[in-house]
Amino acid sequence: MGPAPHKGKTAQAGARTSRASRALRSWRRPHAARATITQHEKGGHDREGHGGCRRDPQWASAGPQPLSFTEEVKFELRALKDWDLKMSVPDYMQCAEDHQTLLVVVQPVGIVSEENFFRIYKRICSVSQISVRDSQRVLYIRYRHHYPPENNEWGDFQTHRKVVGLITITDCFSAKDWPQTFEKFHVQKEIYGSTLYDSRLFVFGLQGEIVEQPRTDVAFYPNYEDCQTVEKRIEDFIESLFIVLESKRLDRATDKSGDKIPLLCVPFEKKDFVGLDTDSRHYKKRCQGRMRKHVGDLCLQAGMLQDSLVHYHMSVELLRSVNDFLWLGAALEGLCSASVIYHYPGGTGGKSGARRFQGSTLPAEAANRHRPGAQEVLIDPGALTTNGINPDTSTEIGRAKNCLSPEDIIDKYKEAISYYSKYKNAGVIELEACIKAVRVLAIQKRSMEASEFLQNAVYINLRQLSEEEKIQRYSILSELYELIGFHRKSAFFKRVAAMQCVAPSIAEPGWRACYKLLLETLPGYSLSLDPKDFSRGTHRGWAAVQMRLLHELVYASRRMGNPALSVRHLSFLLQTMLDFLSDQEKKDVTQSLENYTSKCPGTMEPIALPGGLTLPPVPFTKLPIVRHVKLLNLPASLRPHKMKSLLGQNVSTKSPFIYSPIIAHNRGEERNKKIDFQWVQGDVCEVQLMVYNPMPFELRVENMGLLTSGVEFESLPAALSLPAESGLYPVTLVGVPQTTGTITVNGYHTTVFGVFSDCLLDNLPGIKTSGSTVEVIPALPRLQISTSLPRSAHSLQPSSGDEISTNVSVQLYNGESQQLIIKLENIGMEPLEKLEVTSKVLTTKEKLYGDFLSWKLEETLAQFPLQPGKVATFTINIKVKLDFSCQENLLQDLSDDGISVSGFPLSSPFRQVVRPRVEGKPVNPPESNKAGDYSHVKTLEAILNFKYSGGPGHTEGYYRNLSLGLHVEVEPSVFFTRVSTLPATSTRQCHLLLDVFNSTEHELTVSTRSSEALILHAGECQRMAIQVDKFNFESFPESPGEKGQFANPKQLEEERREARGLEIHSKLGICWRIPSLKRSGEASVEGLLNQLVLEHLQLAPLQWDVLVDGQPCDREAAAACQVGDPVRLEVRLTNRSPRSVGPFALTVVPFQDHQNGVHNYDLHDTISFVGSSTFYLDAVQPSGQSACLGALLFLYTGDFFLHIRFHEDSTSKELPPSWFCLPSVHVRALEAQA
Amino acid sequence: MAVCIAVIAKENYPLYIRSTPTENKLKFHYMVHTSLDVVDEKISAMGKALVDQRELYLGLLYPTEDYKMFRKLHNSYTDVMCNPFYNPGDRIQSRAFDNMVTSMMIQVC
């Protein structure tokens, strides 16, 4: 500790204010040793080691004149010796106003119960200020029930530290004990004896003659209830104190200047002045200055604020001149205190702020008054004498200007503190001064400067503090930081205090206190224990620090013996800080969480703390993270459907309109997130969650189930194990609704690491949900289908919209039929009452003839209602009848030549061949390829829908739909490669020629209704001719007519064609049979019939009948007649067409067929007409008949043919030529019979 | 020279924090966290005085001569903010920024 460095000396040349501020800046000592203090994790900060360097050289520079080197060293050395003489117990609650108070100690003597003592103590404390009689002065009293006597030793230094009054409270029940009790009182008095002005003894319980003795220092009360006069007694006591104080004040103040003024000393100085020259001017000044300061203290205590200010000012001047730094500091502080009292009548200390002002001498607004010029020290020069203290301070009274301005108060405090800091033994004084200054600054709202003072206070090193004192110290620092709005620092110190409570050196760690203090730090770290505050977006906070605090809370609560609490905190840590935990930390935290929960599982109950705080439950919404929640519809076969009512289900009775867009887009429903499918009571319902495990290890989630409301729901919890840092992982949670109504899925519950969590969807951030409300409808039966056919691997095209639960497949030859037997089993719990079966053939390119599927439901329905577990059967006929026509590329030419023709010889000259195909097609490739082509398998698909219902669901109008997919592979059986007609000999008949091709690999027989079976080998093609009667299509009932609304003529035509095809088919009855496979089927020509063929198969609307001799002549068979006899020839016309036809002219042309292609028409001499050869027919009305007659005379025998020709005229041209198909007449003229 | 450099978000949480003695990071966390009180105080004091305050440098928490340090840091921070892929409020993970901080820490050591 050398002399002040040069830098310090230059500072003193500057103005006082600037010097002070520079001095303050020097507080910021960037020594590493200092910086470490705040960073301790546990336990106290032992700064004793740095104690030696506490005294910063720069602080010494504040003095106006440097102390001589030797003197300073001497001071220093002594100070180091006198460890025991320094004041050791700081009063952290001190504030500037305390300087004006009188210290009274209240203590129990003997055995007094704490309760009783504090009852009285409280009442005593209520008398904290007293207006002194006949003056406007107010006395303030500070009561303590404990005060270390060594602090009392400093009473001369600052009189408010002096115990001036003692009140003892004692129990005494018998007069016998009285002397002993009184003796104790005296002993007690001895402790503070040197400083006491007066004392009182309050005796409770004593009665009798002793009580009667009037004593001023003893008051007797029968008991603790009956002591109304306590306050009065105290007031009297204080007045007596005042008298002593006032006399002392006057005594000291009026010391004659010639008298030797005693030197007032602080304890550690006592020995310093031994041997000093007491006559030196320097010494005298020192004595004077100290005494002035003392008088100032007394004045302040006596309520003479202005007087005290003057005395302090004078003292400052005196002491400054002799470099008596400790006392100079005290004088400055006194000045500050007095000014503070003046400026802030409301008080600066938080708790003592209730300082009441009676008859205030100070205007309240004085607190706000800031006068820049007030810092001038306006002391009358005449009042300062070098020889003594001028007793007359009246000149200064009323000069409020002596008072320091608020800014100056701080400057002076800084100065005072810088002086105190020179003395190691004055650490408590310095600390308390700092605290007092901070309180003042807090009121001035100058947080930055306050923090500087506090920072300094932190570094003040007292002796080895006890743990309790450390806690107190850190707590008070925390409070002061809180006071100036430094919440983080406050939290820091509170946390340090908490750690101090459980320092390893403490025998019985106060975990409860530690926990309580830690809880108080939460706001400072902006940490709330409600996980909801963290669910909004990403967590933004000081994670590292917060995590540390949470760990400490966990540990403290565990040591407190409250495992539920530690589980809650640990859960919170894991839930909210997950993003900030390293992989190792995640493992550690979960490990310890599992350890805790094995003893005390985590619950969803809020935990109430004794302090009134409630810890909300912490659901693990991040373990696992749920990204997506989707309520699943029932599988298609179990989905309920609403039966369409007459108006349709969409129409509610609420609206008079059949359709309204407002109903269709009901917004209310959207808001409720209602999903447009239904669940069914009693059926397992599913909710799919997409979950994600953020942990670096496998996460075991147990007991995961749904949280629902609205409907009684039996949740079936699942346990899952998610791999480490899995991607999105689908999890299906299931449950069974037990009642009906509207069910809302609110969330899910889990058990992870032994912690039960109820995670509500509303609280989950970033979750995607497509609605969570679903209607549950009453129970329905369940139908299971099994069929006689094998199941199919094919699945039908989903485009059909229906989902098919079962697919069956069957292979059939074209034209074949098969029975499908379906077993219907009710596997539900409700009776199956209703069943409807519909089928739907999926659109196919193939033209399908006839009924593909047919059934009779009646037999099955007879078994209904089907009770649960019962089976019913149902039969369906499958009949495949595809086009039998040959594809174009098949069997191009079956040439007319060289084929075997069954049936009749083709001898008719009117043979017409219909060629449906274009001639000149390229010739087919070789046979090998053909085989593949014929076996082209076609596929037919159909869906059978079983709509069924029953039980309560049925009454509500719901049904279920079960779909059976039917997959039929149709192999070709036979093909008709070509169709043609040949007119038969009769005009009412004709021949249908079919080229039949066997495309199977088996021998096959084809038969018709009328003809023999035709055997076809595999791949063989043969022509078959079938004689058929012509069809009178017009006579069909006009069944399509009733569908008159389909005015489309094309469609009508189509239907008519189909009807014709069916007619033809049923008449032909073509069947095939594969003997080797024992399979058979039909073959249909429907697809082959084109317009031309049809026309030929059709009866002409004009029916011509030719009668020879009254015999209808239509056959090949010749009509016989005799030569020479006239033969009657009659031509009849029956008009079946809807129009009138005619008139017609007919000419009969006879000819002879020479059977060699030559027709001889030159028969004039062999046949003669009786009458004209030309006949006339009148117009014939629809369904009318007309006839014309003629006669022929054959002159020679022979076979004659008559060809009846129409005259070409306009009327006949309008009609199709096929209408004029007259039978040819074959007449055999025979020799006349003799 | 610099032992710890931290960038704090407006909402008082660290965007970036880095310290040279890596063994006791938490200590620096505490230190920076508590010093925010002073920053708060300075900002609130400034808010009253000058609304349109162009000077971003608030001053020193502790005496150090290196004013350039702040400018350098702030320029680099501005660059980070200009990155279109950076969401304001996220932790700073820019390598350039990191390198700059490292250079500042090594510089005087």
Coordinates of N, CA and C in Angstrom, one line a residue, chain A residues 1139-1233:
Chain A
R1139 N -99.2 -49.0 -93.4 CA -99.6 -48.1 -94.5 C -100.4 -48.8 -95.5
S1140 N -101.1 -48.1 -96.3 CA -101.9 -48.7 -97.4 C -100.9 -48.8 -98.6
V1141 N -101.0 -49.9 -99.2 CA -100.2 -50.2 -100.4 C -101.0 -50.4 -101.6
G1142 N -100.3 -50.3 -102.7 CA -101.0 -50.6 -104.0 C -101.5 -49.3 -104.6
P1143 N -102.2 -49.5 -105.7 CA -102.5 -50.8 -106.4 C -101.4 -51.4 -107.1
F1144 N -101.4 -52.6 -107.3 CA -100.3 -53.3 -108.0 C -100.8 -54.0 -109.2
A1145 N -99.9 -54.2 -110.2 CA -100.2 -55.0 -111.3 C -99.2 -56.1 -111.4
L1146 N -99.8 -57.3 -111.5 CA -98.9 -58.5 -111.5 C -99.0 -59.2 -112.8
T1147 N -97.9 -59.7 -113.3 CA -97.9 -60.5 -114.5 C -97.4 -61.9 -114.2
V1148 N -98.1 -62.9 -114.6 CA -97.6 -64.2 -114.3 C -96.8 -64.7 -115.5
V1149 N -95.6 -65.1 -115.2 CA -94.7 -65.5 -116.3 C -94.4 -67.0 -116.1
P1150 N -94.9 -67.9 -116.9 CA -94.6 -69.3 -116.7 C -93.3 -69.6 -117.4
F1151 N -92.5 -70.5 -116.9 CA -91.3 -71.0 -117.5 C -91.0 -72.4 -117.1
Q1152 N -90.1 -73.0 -117.8 CA -89.7 -74.3 -117.5 C -88.2 -74.3 -117.2
D1153 N -87.9 -75.1 -116.2 CA -86.5 -75.1 -115.8 C -85.9 -76.4 -116.3
H1154 N -84.9 -76.2 -117.1 CA -84.4 -77.4 -117.7 C -83.3 -78.1 -116.9
Q1155 N -83.1 -77.5 -115.7 CA -82.2 -78.1 -114.7 C -80.7 -78.0 -115.2
N1156 N -80.5 -77.3 -116.2 CA -79.2 -77.1 -116.6 C -78.8 -75.6 -116.8
G1157 N -79.6 -74.9 -116.1 CA -79.3 -73.4 -116.1 C -80.1 -72.7 -117.2
V1158 N -80.8 -73.5 -118.0 CA -81.6 -72.8 -119.0 C -83.1 -72.8 -118.6
H1159 N -83.6 -71.6 -118.7 CA -85.0 -71.4 -118.4 C -85.7 -71.1 -119.7
N1160 N -86.7 -71.9 -119.9 CA -87.4 -71.7 -121.2 C -88.7 -70.9 -120.9
Y1161 N -88.7 -69.7 -121.4 CA -89.8 -68.8 -121.2 C -90.8 -68.9 -122.4
D1162 N -90.4 -69.6 -123.4 CA -91.2 -69.6 -124.6 C -92.2 -70.7 -124.5
L1163 N -93.3 -70.3 -123.8 CA -94.2 -71.4 -123.6 C -95.6 -71.0 -124.1
H1164 N -95.7 -70.2 -125.0 CA -97.0 -69.8 -125.5 C -97.8 -70.9 -126.0
D1165 N -97.2 -71.9 -126.5 CA -98.0 -72.9 -127.0 C -98.3 -74.0 -126.0
T1166 N -97.8 -74.0 -125.0 CA -98.0 -75.0 -124.0 C -99.0 -74.5 -122.9
I1167 N -98.9 -73.3 -122.6 CA -99.8 -72.7 -121.5 C -100.6 -71.5 -122.1
S1168 N -101.8 -71.6 -121.7 CA -102.6 -70.4 -122.1 C -103.3 -69.9 -120.9
F1169 N -103.5 -68.6 -120.9 CA -104.2 -68.0 -119.8 C -105.6 -67.9 -120.1
V1170 N -106.4 -68.2 -119.1 CA -107.8 -68.0 -119.2 C -108.0 -66.6 -118.7
G1171 N -108.3 -65.7 -119.5 CA -108.3 -64.3 -119.1 C -106.9 -63.7 -119.3
S1172 N -106.7 -62.7 -118.6 CA -105.5 -62.0 -118.8 C -104.4 -62.6 -117.9
S1173 N -103.2 -62.4 -118.4 CA -102.1 -62.9 -117.6 C -101.6 -61.8 -116.6
T1174 N -102.2 -60.7 -116.7 CA -101.9 -59.6 -115.8 C -103.0 -59.4 -114.8
F1175 N -102.6 -59.4 -113.6 CA -103.6 -59.3 -112.5 C -103.5 -57.9 -111.9
Y1176 N -104.6 -57.4 -111.4 CA -104.6 -56.1 -110.7 C -105.1 -56.3 -109.3
L1177 N -104.4 -55.6 -108.5 CA -104.7 -55.6 -107.1 C -105.0 -54.2 -106.7
D1178 N -106.1 -54.0 -106.1 CA -106.4 -52.6 -105.6 C -105.6 -52.3 -104.4
A1179 N -105.6 -51.1 -104.1 CA -104.9 -50.6 -102.9 C -105.4 -51.3 -101.7
V1180 N -104.5 -51.7 -100.8 CA -104.9 -52.5 -99.6 C -104.6 -51.6 -98.4
Q1181 N -105.6 -51.5 -97.6 CA -105.5 -50.7 -96.4 C -104.6 -51.5 -95.4
P1182 N -104.1 -50.9 -94.4 CA -103.3 -51.6 -93.4 C -104.2 -52.7 -92.8
S1183 N -103.6 -53.8 -92.6 CA -104.3 -55.1 -92.1 C -105.5 -55.5 -93.0
G1184 N -105.5 -54.9 -94.1 CA -106.6 -55.3 -95.1 C -106.1 -56.5 -95.9
Q1185 N -107.0 -57.0 -96.7 CA -106.7 -58.1 -97.5 C -107.3 -57.9 -98.9
S1186 N -106.6 -58.4 -99.9 CA -107.1 -58.2 -101.2 C -106.7 -59.4 -102.0
A1187 N -107.5 -59.7 -103.0 CA -107.1 -60.9 -103.8 C -107.5 -60.7 -105.3
C1188 N -106.8 -61.4 -106.1 CA -107.1 -61.3 -107.5 C -107.1 -62.7 -108.1
L1189 N -107.9 -62.9 -109.0 CA -108.1 -64.3 -109.5 C -107.8 -64.4 -111.0
G1190 N -107.2 -65.5 -111.4 CA -107.0 -65.7 -112.8 C -107.0 -67.3 -113.0
A1191 N -106.8 -67.7 -114.2 CA -106.8 -69.1 -114.4 C -105.8 -69.4 -115.5
L1192 N -105.2 -70.6 -115.4 CA -104.2 -71.1 -116.4 C -104.7 -72.4 -117.0
L1193 N -104.3 -72.6 -118.1 CA -104.7 -73.9 -118.8 C -103.4 -74.5 -119.3
F1194 N -103.1 -75.6 -118.8 CA -101.8 -76.3 -119.3 C -102.2 -77.2 -120.4
L1195 N -101.5 -77.1 -121.5 CA -101.8 -77.9 -122.7 C -101.0 -79.1 -122.7
Y1196 N -99.9 -79.1 -122.1 CA -99.1 -80.3 -122.1 C -98.7 -80.7 -120.7
T1197 N -98.3 -81.9 -120.5 CA -97.8 -82.3 -119.2 C -96.4 -81.7 -119.1
G1198 N -96.0 -81.6 -117.9 CA -94.7 -81.1 -117.6 C -94.6 -80.4 -116.3
D1199 N -93.4 -80.1 -115.9 CA -93.2 -79.3 -114.7 C -93.0 -77.8 -115.1
F1200 N -93.9 -77.1 -114.6 CA -93.9 -75.6 -114.9 C -93.7 -74.8 -113.7
F1201 N -93.0 -73.7 -113.9 CA -92.9 -72.7 -112.8 C -93.6 -71.5 -113.2
L1202 N -94.1 -70.9 -112.2 CA -94.8 -69.6 -112.5 C -94.0 -68.5 -111.8
H1203 N -93.7 -67.6 -112.5 CA -93.0 -66.4 -111.9 C -93.9 -65.3 -112.0
I1204 N -94.2 -64.8 -110.8 CA -95.2 -63.7 -110.8 C -94.4 -62.4 -110.6
R1205 N -94.5 -61.6 -111.6 CA -93.7 -60.3 -111.6 C -94.6 -59.1 -111.4
F1206 N -93.9 -58.2 -110.8 CA -94.6 -56.9 -110.6 C -94.3 -56.0 -111.8
H1207 N -95.3 -55.3 -112.0 CA -95.0 -54.2 -113.0 C -94.3 -53.1 -112.4
E1208 N -93.4 -52.7 -113.0 CA -92.6 -51.6 -112.5 C -93.4 -50.3 -112.5
D1209 N -93.9 -49.9 -111.5 CA -94.5 -48.6 -111.4 C -94.1 -47.8 -110.2
S1210 N -94.5 -46.6 -110.1 CA -94.0 -45.8 -109.0 C -94.3 -46.2 -107.6
T1211 N -95.5 -46.8 -107.5 CA -95.9 -47.1 -106.2 C -95.1 -48.3 -105.6
S1212 N -94.8 -49.2 -106.4 CA -94.0 -50.3 -105.9 C -92.6 -49.9 -105.6
K1213 N -92.1 -48.9 -106.3 CA -90.7 -48.6 -106.1 C -90.4 -48.0 -104.7
E1214 N -91.5 -47.4 -104.1 CA -91.2 -46.9 -102.8 C -91.0 -47.9 -101.7
L1215 N -91.5 -49.1 -102.0 CA -91.4 -50.1 -101.0 C -90.1 -51.0 -101.2
P1216 N -89.6 -51.5 -100.1 CA -88.3 -52.3 -100.3 C -88.6 -53.6 -101.1
P1217 N -87.7 -54.0 -101.9 CA -88.0 -55.1 -102.8 C -88.3 -56.4 -102.1
S1218 N -87.8 -56.5 -100.8 CA -88.0 -57.7 -100.1 C -89.5 -57.9 -99.7
W1219 N -90.2 -56.8 -99.8 CA -91.6 -56.9 -99.5 C -92.4 -57.6 -100.6
F1220 N -91.8 -57.7 -101.8 CA -92.5 -58.3 -102.9 C -92.0 -59.6 -103.2
C1221 N -91.9 -60.4 -102.1 CA -91.3 -61.7 -102.2 C -92.4 -62.7 -102.4
L1222 N -92.7 -63.0 -103.6 CA -93.8 -63.9 -103.8 C -93.3 -65.3 -103.9
P1223 N -94.0 -66.2 -103.4 CA -93.5 -67.6 -103.5 C -93.5 -68.0 -105.0
S1224 N -92.5 -68.8 -105.3 CA -92.5 -69.3 -106.7 C -93.5 -70.5 -106.7
V1225 N -94.1 -70.7 -107.8 CA -95.2 -71.7 -107.9 C -94.7 -72.8 -108.8
H1226 N -94.8 -73.9 -108.3 CA -94.3 -75.1 -109.1 C -95.6 -75.9 -109.4
V1227 N -95.9 -76.0 -110.7 CA -97.1 -76.8 -111.0 C -96.7 -77.9 -111.9
R1228 N -97.2 -79.0 -111.6 CA -96.9 -80.2 -112.4 C -98.2 -80.6 -113.1
A1229 N -98.1 -80.4 -114.4 CA -99.3 -80.8 -115.2 C -99.2 -82.2 -115.5
L1230 N -100.3 -82.9 -115.2 CA -100.3 -84.3 -115.4 C -101.3 -84.7 -116.5
E1231 N -101.2 -85.8 -117.1 CA -102.2 -86.3 -118.0 C -103.5 -86.3 -117.4
A1232 N -104.4 -85.9 -118.2 CA -105.7 -85.9 -117.6 C -106.1 -87.4 -117.4
Q1233 N -106.7 -87.6 -116.3 CA -107.1 -89.0 -115.9 C -108.3 -89.4 -116.8

